[in-house]
Amino acid sequence: MTAIQPRPARATAARRGVLLWPALLLLALLPGVLPGLINPLNLGEVPLTPDPPLWRLTLTHLLLVLVGTLLVVLIGWPLAVLVTRPGREDLRDLAQTLVGFGQTVPTLAILALAVPVLGFGWQPTLLGLVLYGLLPVVGNAIAGLQNVDRGALDAATGMGMTTWQKLRRVEVPLALPVMLAGVRTATVYNVGTATIGAALGAGGLGEPIINGLSEQNTALVLTGAVLSGLLALSLDAALSLLLGTERSS
């Protein structure tokens, strides 16, 4: 007969499991580790001491993702609150259509259209991150706010709470887990989207990928891809612990 693992023990095991990806990312960023693993594959050559260093590219990539995600939250959550107020069903449908449109346009097309206005560098890249991150953030926020228990809202009304008080004390706290899940999804999406920004001079882990493609150096492409993947998995793991939404093991 198989013993049932106690719930606290399962939670501890899950926390230990999600620490694997950040540990692997830090290991890969140690000088010479990743080039030493990739160069023997004979796919090209990765310098043992890349310039700029891999840790700096990773930090730049991380900052791009975090700033982009923060902008998405600052735009997406107030928008979701606005369109979920009673009597704004048409506005809600319009908002969902518009944020969904952002993901139907290829990333390169968005960046190419933004360059004449915003120039090269961080600005057009952040625009792409915001457009691609809005859909999960706004979609989850709308779903969370719309599915708040009506009994809780009726009780708040009976207690004499104003509309603002109900939003702040009842709706947002109850919808917050779903809203945060959307932020987690957008953050992971943005790791991949940010790699395109290297073509516009934004830096980050897309830089070795772009350089590898132009030089026909598959080893450089693999270096950027591996680090981007590890960063995405690390952020997903960190957010699962921070938001209390770790996956069951």
mmCIF file of C-alpha atoms in Angstrom:
data_model
loop_
_atom_site.group_PDB
_atom_site.id
_atom_site.type_symbol
_atom_site.label_atom_id
_atom_site.label_comp_id
_atom_site.label_asym_id
_atom_site.label_seq_id
_atom_site.Cartn_x
_atom_site.Cartn_y
_atom_site.Cartn_z
ATOM 1 C CA MET A 1 0.000 0.000 0.000
ATOM 2 C CA THR A 2 1.419 3.375 -1.047
ATOM 3 C CA ALA A 3 1.565 5.950 1.715
ATOM 4 C CA ILE A 4 -0.014 9.311 0.968
ATOM 5 C CA GLN A 5 2.554 12.072 1.131
ATOM 6 C CA PRO A 6 1.524 14.819 3.578
ATOM 7 C CA ARG A 7 0.525 18.054 1.930
ATOM 8 C CA PRO A 8 3.304 20.153 3.545
ATOM 9 C CA ALA A 9 5.840 17.600 2.321
ATOM 10 C CA ARG A 10 4.462 17.833 -1.233
ATOM 11 C CA ALA A 11 4.691 21.624 -1.098
ATOM 12 C CA THR A 12 8.290 21.427 0.113
ATOM 13 C CA ALA A 13 9.172 19.020 -2.697
ATOM 14 C CA ALA A 14 7.580 21.373 -5.245
ATOM 15 C CA ARG A 15 9.583 24.312 -3.905
ATOM 16 C CA ARG A 16 12.780 22.336 -4.167
ATOM 17 C CA GLY A 17 11.902 21.289 -7.688
ATOM 18 C CA VAL A 18 11.358 24.826 -9.016
ATOM 19 C CA LEU A 19 14.789 25.871 -7.739
ATOM 20 C CA LEU A 20 16.397 23.567 -10.308
ATOM 21 C CA TRP A 21 16.070 25.990 -13.227
ATOM 22 C CA PRO A 22 17.581 29.060 -11.507
ATOM 23 C CA ALA A 23 20.443 26.844 -10.321
ATOM 24 C CA LEU A 24 21.075 25.606 -13.865
ATOM 25 C CA LEU A 25 20.933 29.176 -15.196
ATOM 26 C CA LEU A 26 23.507 30.365 -12.676
ATOM 27 C CA LEU A 27 25.713 27.380 -13.499
ATOM 28 C CA ALA A 28 25.490 28.121 -17.234
ATOM 29 C CA LEU A 29 26.562 31.726 -16.594
ATOM 30 C CA LEU A 30 29.782 30.730 -14.853
ATOM 31 C CA PRO A 31 32.782 31.652 -17.054
ATOM 32 C CA GLY A 32 33.589 28.920 -19.560
ATOM 33 C CA VAL A 33 30.836 26.487 -18.520
ATOM 34 C CA LEU A 34 28.381 26.883 -21.413
ATOM 35 C CA PRO A 35 31.058 27.332 -24.118
ATOM 36 C CA GLY A 36 32.800 24.268 -22.731
ATOM 37 C CA LEU A 37 29.618 22.243 -23.183
ATOM 38 C CA ILE A 38 28.674 23.576 -26.638
ATOM 39 C CA ASN A 39 32.029 23.830 -28.422
ATOM 40 C CA PRO A 40 32.686 20.040 -28.431
ATOM 41 C CA LEU A 41 29.478 19.587 -30.461
ATOM 42 C CA ASN A 42 31.335 21.046 -33.505
ATOM 43 C CA LEU A 43 28.496 23.409 -34.352
ATOM 44 C CA GLY A 44 30.743 26.445 -34.390
ATOM 45 C CA GLU A 45 32.783 28.323 -31.816
ATOM 46 C CA VAL A 46 31.663 30.179 -28.703
ATOM 47 C CA PRO A 47 34.420 32.306 -27.126
ATOM 48 C CA LEU A 48 35.372 31.150 -23.648
ATOM 49 C CA THR A 49 35.183 34.808 -22.558
ATOM 50 C CA PRO A 50 32.430 36.361 -24.721
ATOM 51 C CA ASP A 51 32.256 40.119 -25.103
ATOM 52 C CA PRO A 52 29.871 41.265 -23.702
ATOM 53 C CA PRO A 53 29.801 38.555 -21.012
ATOM 54 C CA LEU A 54 26.857 36.177 -20.975
ATOM 55 C CA TRP A 55 25.814 37.330 -17.497
ATOM 56 C CA ARG A 56 25.521 40.923 -18.754
ATOM 57 C CA LEU A 57 23.382 39.861 -21.712
ATOM 58 C CA THR A 58 21.182 37.851 -19.356
ATOM 59 C CA LEU A 59 20.799 40.806 -16.986
ATOM 60 C CA THR A 60 19.871 43.115 -19.868
ATOM 61 C CA HIS A 61 17.323 40.563 -21.078
ATOM 62 C CA LEU A 62 15.880 40.221 -17.584
ATOM 63 C CA LEU A 63 15.510 43.988 -17.205
ATOM 64 C CA LEU A 64 13.729 44.210 -20.569
ATOM 65 C CA VAL A 65 11.292 41.496 -19.524
ATOM 66 C CA LEU A 66 10.630 42.964 -16.065
ATOM 67 C CA VAL A 67 10.088 46.520 -17.338
ATOM 68 C CA GLY A 68 7.844 45.257 -20.141
ATOM 69 C CA THR A 69 5.791 43.135 -17.756
ATOM 70 C CA LEU A 70 5.448 46.025 -15.306
ATOM 71 C CA LEU A 71 4.098 48.254 -18.083
ATOM 72 C CA VAL A 72 1.678 45.516 -19.097
ATOM 73 C CA VAL A 73 0.318 45.298 -15.542
ATOM 74 C CA LEU A 74 0.037 49.085 -15.202
ATOM 75 C CA ILE A 75 -1.990 49.208 -18.421
ATOM 76 C CA GLY A 76 -3.818 45.881 -18.330
ATOM 77 C CA TRP A 77 -5.218 45.754 -14.805
ATOM 78 C CA PRO A 78 -6.839 49.238 -14.828
ATOM 79 C CA LEU A 79 -8.234 48.456 -18.290
ATOM 80 C CA ALA A 80 -9.750 45.203 -17.010
ATOM 81 C CA VAL A 81 -11.334 47.016 -14.056
ATOM 82 C CA LEU A 82 -12.730 49.683 -16.363
ATOM 83 C CA VAL A 83 -14.416 47.288 -18.783
ATOM 84 C CA THR A 84 -15.843 44.931 -16.152
ATOM 85 C CA ARG A 85 -18.028 47.584 -14.540
ATOM 86 C CA PRO A 86 -21.772 47.006 -15.027
ATOM 87 C CA GLY A 87 -23.195 48.148 -18.348
ATOM 88 C CA ARG A 88 -19.871 48.089 -20.213
ATOM 89 C CA GLU A 89 -20.214 44.790 -22.054
ATOM 90 C CA ASP A 90 -19.591 46.359 -25.465
ATOM 91 C CA LEU A 91 -16.481 48.115 -24.185
ATOM 92 C CA ARG A 92 -15.250 44.829 -22.697
ATOM 93 C CA ASP A 93 -15.672 43.006 -26.012
ATOM 94 C CA LEU A 94 -13.831 45.806 -27.812
ATOM 95 C CA ALA A 95 -10.957 45.713 -25.326
ATOM 96 C CA GLN A 96 -10.578 41.942 -25.647
ATOM 97 C CA THR A 97 -10.569 42.228 -29.435
ATOM 98 C CA LEU A 98 -7.918 44.950 -29.414
ATOM 99 C CA VAL A 99 -5.544 43.204 -27.000
ATOM 100 C CA GLY A 100 -6.004 39.983 -28.942
ATOM 101 C CA PHE A 101 -5.067 41.797 -32.140
ATOM 102 C CA GLY A 102 -1.601 42.461 -30.711
ATOM 103 C CA GLN A 103 -0.770 38.760 -30.808
ATOM 104 C CA THR A 104 -1.996 38.239 -34.354
ATOM 105 C CA VAL A 105 0.604 40.624 -35.804
ATOM 106 C CA PRO A 106 4.138 39.172 -36.176
ATOM 107 C CA THR A 107 6.660 40.601 -33.715
ATOM 108 C CA LEU A 108 9.027 41.720 -36.456
ATOM 109 C CA ALA A 109 6.216 43.632 -38.159
ATOM 110 C CA ILE A 110 5.396 45.504 -34.948
ATOM 111 C CA LEU A 111 9.047 46.380 -34.356
ATOM 112 C CA ALA A 112 9.574 47.438 -37.965
ATOM 113 C CA LEU A 113 6.580 49.782 -37.790
ATOM 114 C CA ALA A 114 7.747 51.194 -34.451
ATOM 115 C CA VAL A 115 11.339 51.952 -35.484
ATOM 116 C CA PRO A 116 10.553 55.037 -37.640
ATOM 117 C CA VAL A 117 8.730 56.583 -34.682
ATOM 118 C CA LEU A 118 10.669 55.306 -31.672
ATOM 119 C CA GLY A 119 14.093 54.651 -33.192
ATOM 120 C CA PHE A 120 16.377 51.754 -32.326
ATOM 121 C CA GLY A 121 17.000 50.344 -28.860
ATOM 122 C CA TRP A 122 14.729 49.653 -25.899
ATOM 123 C CA GLN A 123 11.689 51.681 -26.933
ATOM 124 C CA PRO A 124 10.375 49.601 -29.868
ATOM 125 C CA THR A 125 11.268 46.408 -28.015
ATOM 126 C CA LEU A 126 9.220 47.474 -24.992
ATOM 127 C CA LEU A 127 6.316 48.291 -27.301
ATOM 128 C CA GLY A 128 6.428 44.731 -28.622
ATOM 129 C CA LEU A 129 6.587 43.314 -25.101
ATOM 130 C CA VAL A 130 3.564 45.346 -24.028
ATOM 131 C CA LEU A 131 1.460 44.391 -27.046
ATOM 132 C CA TYR A 132 2.250 40.693 -26.676
ATOM 133 C CA GLY A 133 1.854 40.677 -22.908
ATOM 134 C CA LEU A 134 -1.510 42.434 -22.728
ATOM 135 C CA LEU A 135 -3.626 39.495 -23.866
ATOM 136 C CA PRO A 136 -2.957 37.103 -20.939
ATOM 137 C CA VAL A 137 -2.933 39.917 -18.366
ATOM 138 C CA VAL A 138 -6.148 41.588 -19.523
ATOM 139 C CA GLY A 139 -7.861 38.281 -20.315
ATOM 140 C CA ASN A 140 -7.128 36.782 -16.897
ATOM 141 C CA ALA A 141 -8.007 39.976 -15.063
ATOM 142 C CA ILE A 142 -11.363 40.196 -16.823
ATOM 143 C CA ALA A 143 -12.082 36.528 -16.149
ATOM 144 C CA GLY A 144 -11.133 36.855 -12.493
ATOM 145 C CA LEU A 145 -13.231 39.961 -11.892
ATOM 146 C CA GLN A 146 -16.248 38.578 -13.730
ATOM 147 C CA ASN A 147 -16.232 35.356 -11.737
ATOM 148 C CA VAL A 148 -16.198 36.905 -8.287
ATOM 149 C CA ASP A 149 -18.835 35.200 -6.139
ATOM 150 C CA ARG A 150 -22.079 37.150 -6.349
ATOM 151 C CA GLY A 151 -22.896 36.242 -2.774
ATOM 152 C CA ALA A 152 -19.765 38.042 -1.581
ATOM 153 C CA LEU A 153 -20.732 41.129 -3.567
ATOM 154 C CA ASP A 154 -24.295 41.065 -2.225
ATOM 155 C CA ALA A 155 -22.952 40.764 1.312
ATOM 156 C CA ALA A 156 -20.657 43.743 0.725
ATOM 157 C CA THR A 157 -23.597 45.751 -0.603
ATOM 158 C CA GLY A 158 -25.622 44.817 2.447
ATOM 159 C CA MET A 159 -22.803 46.091 4.655
ATOM 160 C CA GLY A 160 -23.090 49.468 2.962
ATOM 161 C CA MET A 161 -19.858 49.376 0.990
ATOM 162 C CA THR A 162 -19.468 51.792 -1.893
ATOM 163 C CA THR A 163 -18.582 50.621 -5.402
ATOM 164 C CA TRP A 164 -14.931 51.541 -4.824
ATOM 165 C CA GLN A 165 -14.841 49.728 -1.481
ATOM 166 C CA LYS A 166 -16.321 46.580 -3.020
ATOM 167 C CA LEU A 167 -13.720 46.663 -5.777
ATOM 168 C CA ARG A 168 -10.828 47.178 -3.385
ATOM 169 C CA ARG A 169 -11.923 44.905 -0.539
ATOM 170 C CA VAL A 170 -13.867 42.166 -2.275
ATOM 171 C CA GLU A 171 -13.441 41.929 -6.065
ATOM 172 C CA VAL A 172 -9.686 42.423 -6.411
ATOM 173 C CA PRO A 173 -8.697 40.164 -3.470
ATOM 174 C CA LEU A 174 -10.925 37.338 -4.741
ATOM 175 C CA ALA A 175 -9.796 37.745 -8.366
ATOM 176 C CA LEU A 176 -6.112 38.242 -7.534
ATOM 177 C CA PRO A 177 -4.943 34.600 -7.985
ATOM 178 C CA VAL A 178 -6.336 34.523 -11.529
ATOM 179 C CA MET A 179 -4.934 37.978 -12.272
ATOM 180 C CA LEU A 180 -1.471 36.981 -11.076
ATOM 181 C CA ALA A 181 -1.571 33.838 -13.199
ATOM 182 C CA GLY A 182 -1.940 36.100 -16.232
ATOM 183 C CA VAL A 183 1.116 38.097 -15.149
ATOM 184 C CA ARG A 184 3.090 34.869 -14.843
ATOM 185 C CA THR A 185 2.113 33.824 -18.362
ATOM 186 C CA ALA A 186 2.949 37.246 -19.816
ATOM 187 C CA THR A 187 6.370 37.225 -18.158
ATOM 188 C CA VAL A 188 7.295 33.907 -19.748
ATOM 189 C CA TYR A 189 5.960 35.080 -23.137
ATOM 190 C CA ASN A 190 8.083 38.203 -22.922
ATOM 191 C CA VAL A 191 11.324 36.264 -22.499
ATOM 192 C CA GLY A 192 10.881 34.928 -26.016
ATOM 193 C CA THR A 193 9.620 38.205 -27.457
ATOM 194 C CA ALA A 194 12.569 40.156 -26.020
ATOM 195 C CA THR A 195 15.061 38.131 -28.061
ATOM 196 C CA ILE A 196 13.801 39.889 -31.208
ATOM 197 C CA GLY A 197 14.842 43.221 -29.691
ATOM 198 C CA ALA A 198 18.511 42.390 -30.252
ATOM 199 C CA ALA A 199 17.983 43.045 -33.962
ATOM 200 C CA LEU A 200 17.163 46.645 -33.019
ATOM 201 C CA GLY A 201 20.102 47.161 -30.680
ATOM 202 C CA ALA A 202 18.260 46.463 -27.427
ATOM 203 C CA GLY A 203 20.805 43.822 -26.428
ATOM 204 C CA GLY A 204 19.943 40.806 -24.349
ATOM 205 C CA LEU A 205 20.118 37.112 -25.135
ATOM 206 C CA GLY A 206 18.913 37.666 -28.675
ATOM 207 C CA GLU A 207 22.324 39.146 -29.455
ATOM 208 C CA PRO A 208 24.226 35.821 -29.743
ATOM 209 C CA ILE A 209 21.274 34.394 -31.695
ATOM 210 C CA ILE A 210 21.336 37.239 -34.232
ATOM 211 C CA ASN A 211 25.135 37.158 -34.462
ATOM 212 C CA GLY A 212 25.122 33.394 -34.838
ATOM 213 C CA LEU A 213 22.628 33.545 -37.689
ATOM 214 C CA SER A 214 24.589 36.241 -39.523
ATOM 215 C CA GLU A 215 27.886 34.355 -39.049
ATOM 216 C CA GLN A 216 26.367 30.911 -39.698
ATOM 217 C CA ASN A 217 27.618 29.932 -36.237
ATOM 218 C CA THR A 218 25.092 27.481 -34.801
ATOM 219 C CA ALA A 219 26.977 27.330 -31.508
ATOM 220 C CA LEU A 220 26.240 31.016 -30.843
ATOM 221 C CA VAL A 221 22.577 30.512 -31.731
ATOM 222 C CA LEU A 222 22.410 27.571 -29.339
ATOM 223 C CA THR A 223 24.059 29.624 -26.590
ATOM 224 C CA GLY A 224 21.395 32.335 -26.772
ATOM 225 C CA ALA A 225 18.585 29.802 -27.084
ATOM 226 C CA VAL A 226 19.722 27.749 -24.083
ATOM 227 C CA LEU A 227 20.103 30.798 -21.860
ATOM 228 C CA SER A 228 16.739 32.227 -22.994
ATOM 229 C CA GLY A 229 15.046 28.921 -22.212
ATOM 230 C CA LEU A 230 16.675 28.671 -18.804
ATOM 231 C CA LEU A 231 15.719 32.275 -18.029
ATOM 232 C CA ALA A 232 12.079 31.626 -18.990
ATOM 233 C CA LEU A 233 11.947 28.492 -16.846
ATOM 234 C CA SER A 234 13.669 30.298 -13.960
ATOM 235 C CA LEU A 235 11.215 33.198 -14.030
ATOM 236 C CA ASP A 236 8.294 30.793 -14.214
ATOM 237 C CA ALA A 237 9.708 28.899 -11.216
ATOM 238 C CA ALA A 238 10.354 32.079 -9.233
ATOM 239 C CA LEU A 239 6.869 33.431 -9.920
ATOM 240 C CA SER A 240 5.286 30.114 -8.982
ATOM 241 C CA LEU A 241 6.864 30.439 -5.535
ATOM 242 C CA LEU A 242 6.220 34.165 -5.197
ATOM 243 C CA LEU A 243 2.586 33.931 -6.279
ATOM 244 C CA GLY A 244 1.895 30.630 -4.574
ATOM 245 C CA THR A 245 0.901 28.926 -7.817
ATOM 246 C CA GLU A 246 3.484 26.175 -8.022
ATOM 247 C CA ARG A 247 2.577 23.259 -10.223
ATOM 248 C CA SER A 248 1.843 19.987 -8.559
ATOM 249 C CA SER A 249 4.591 17.414 -8.903
#
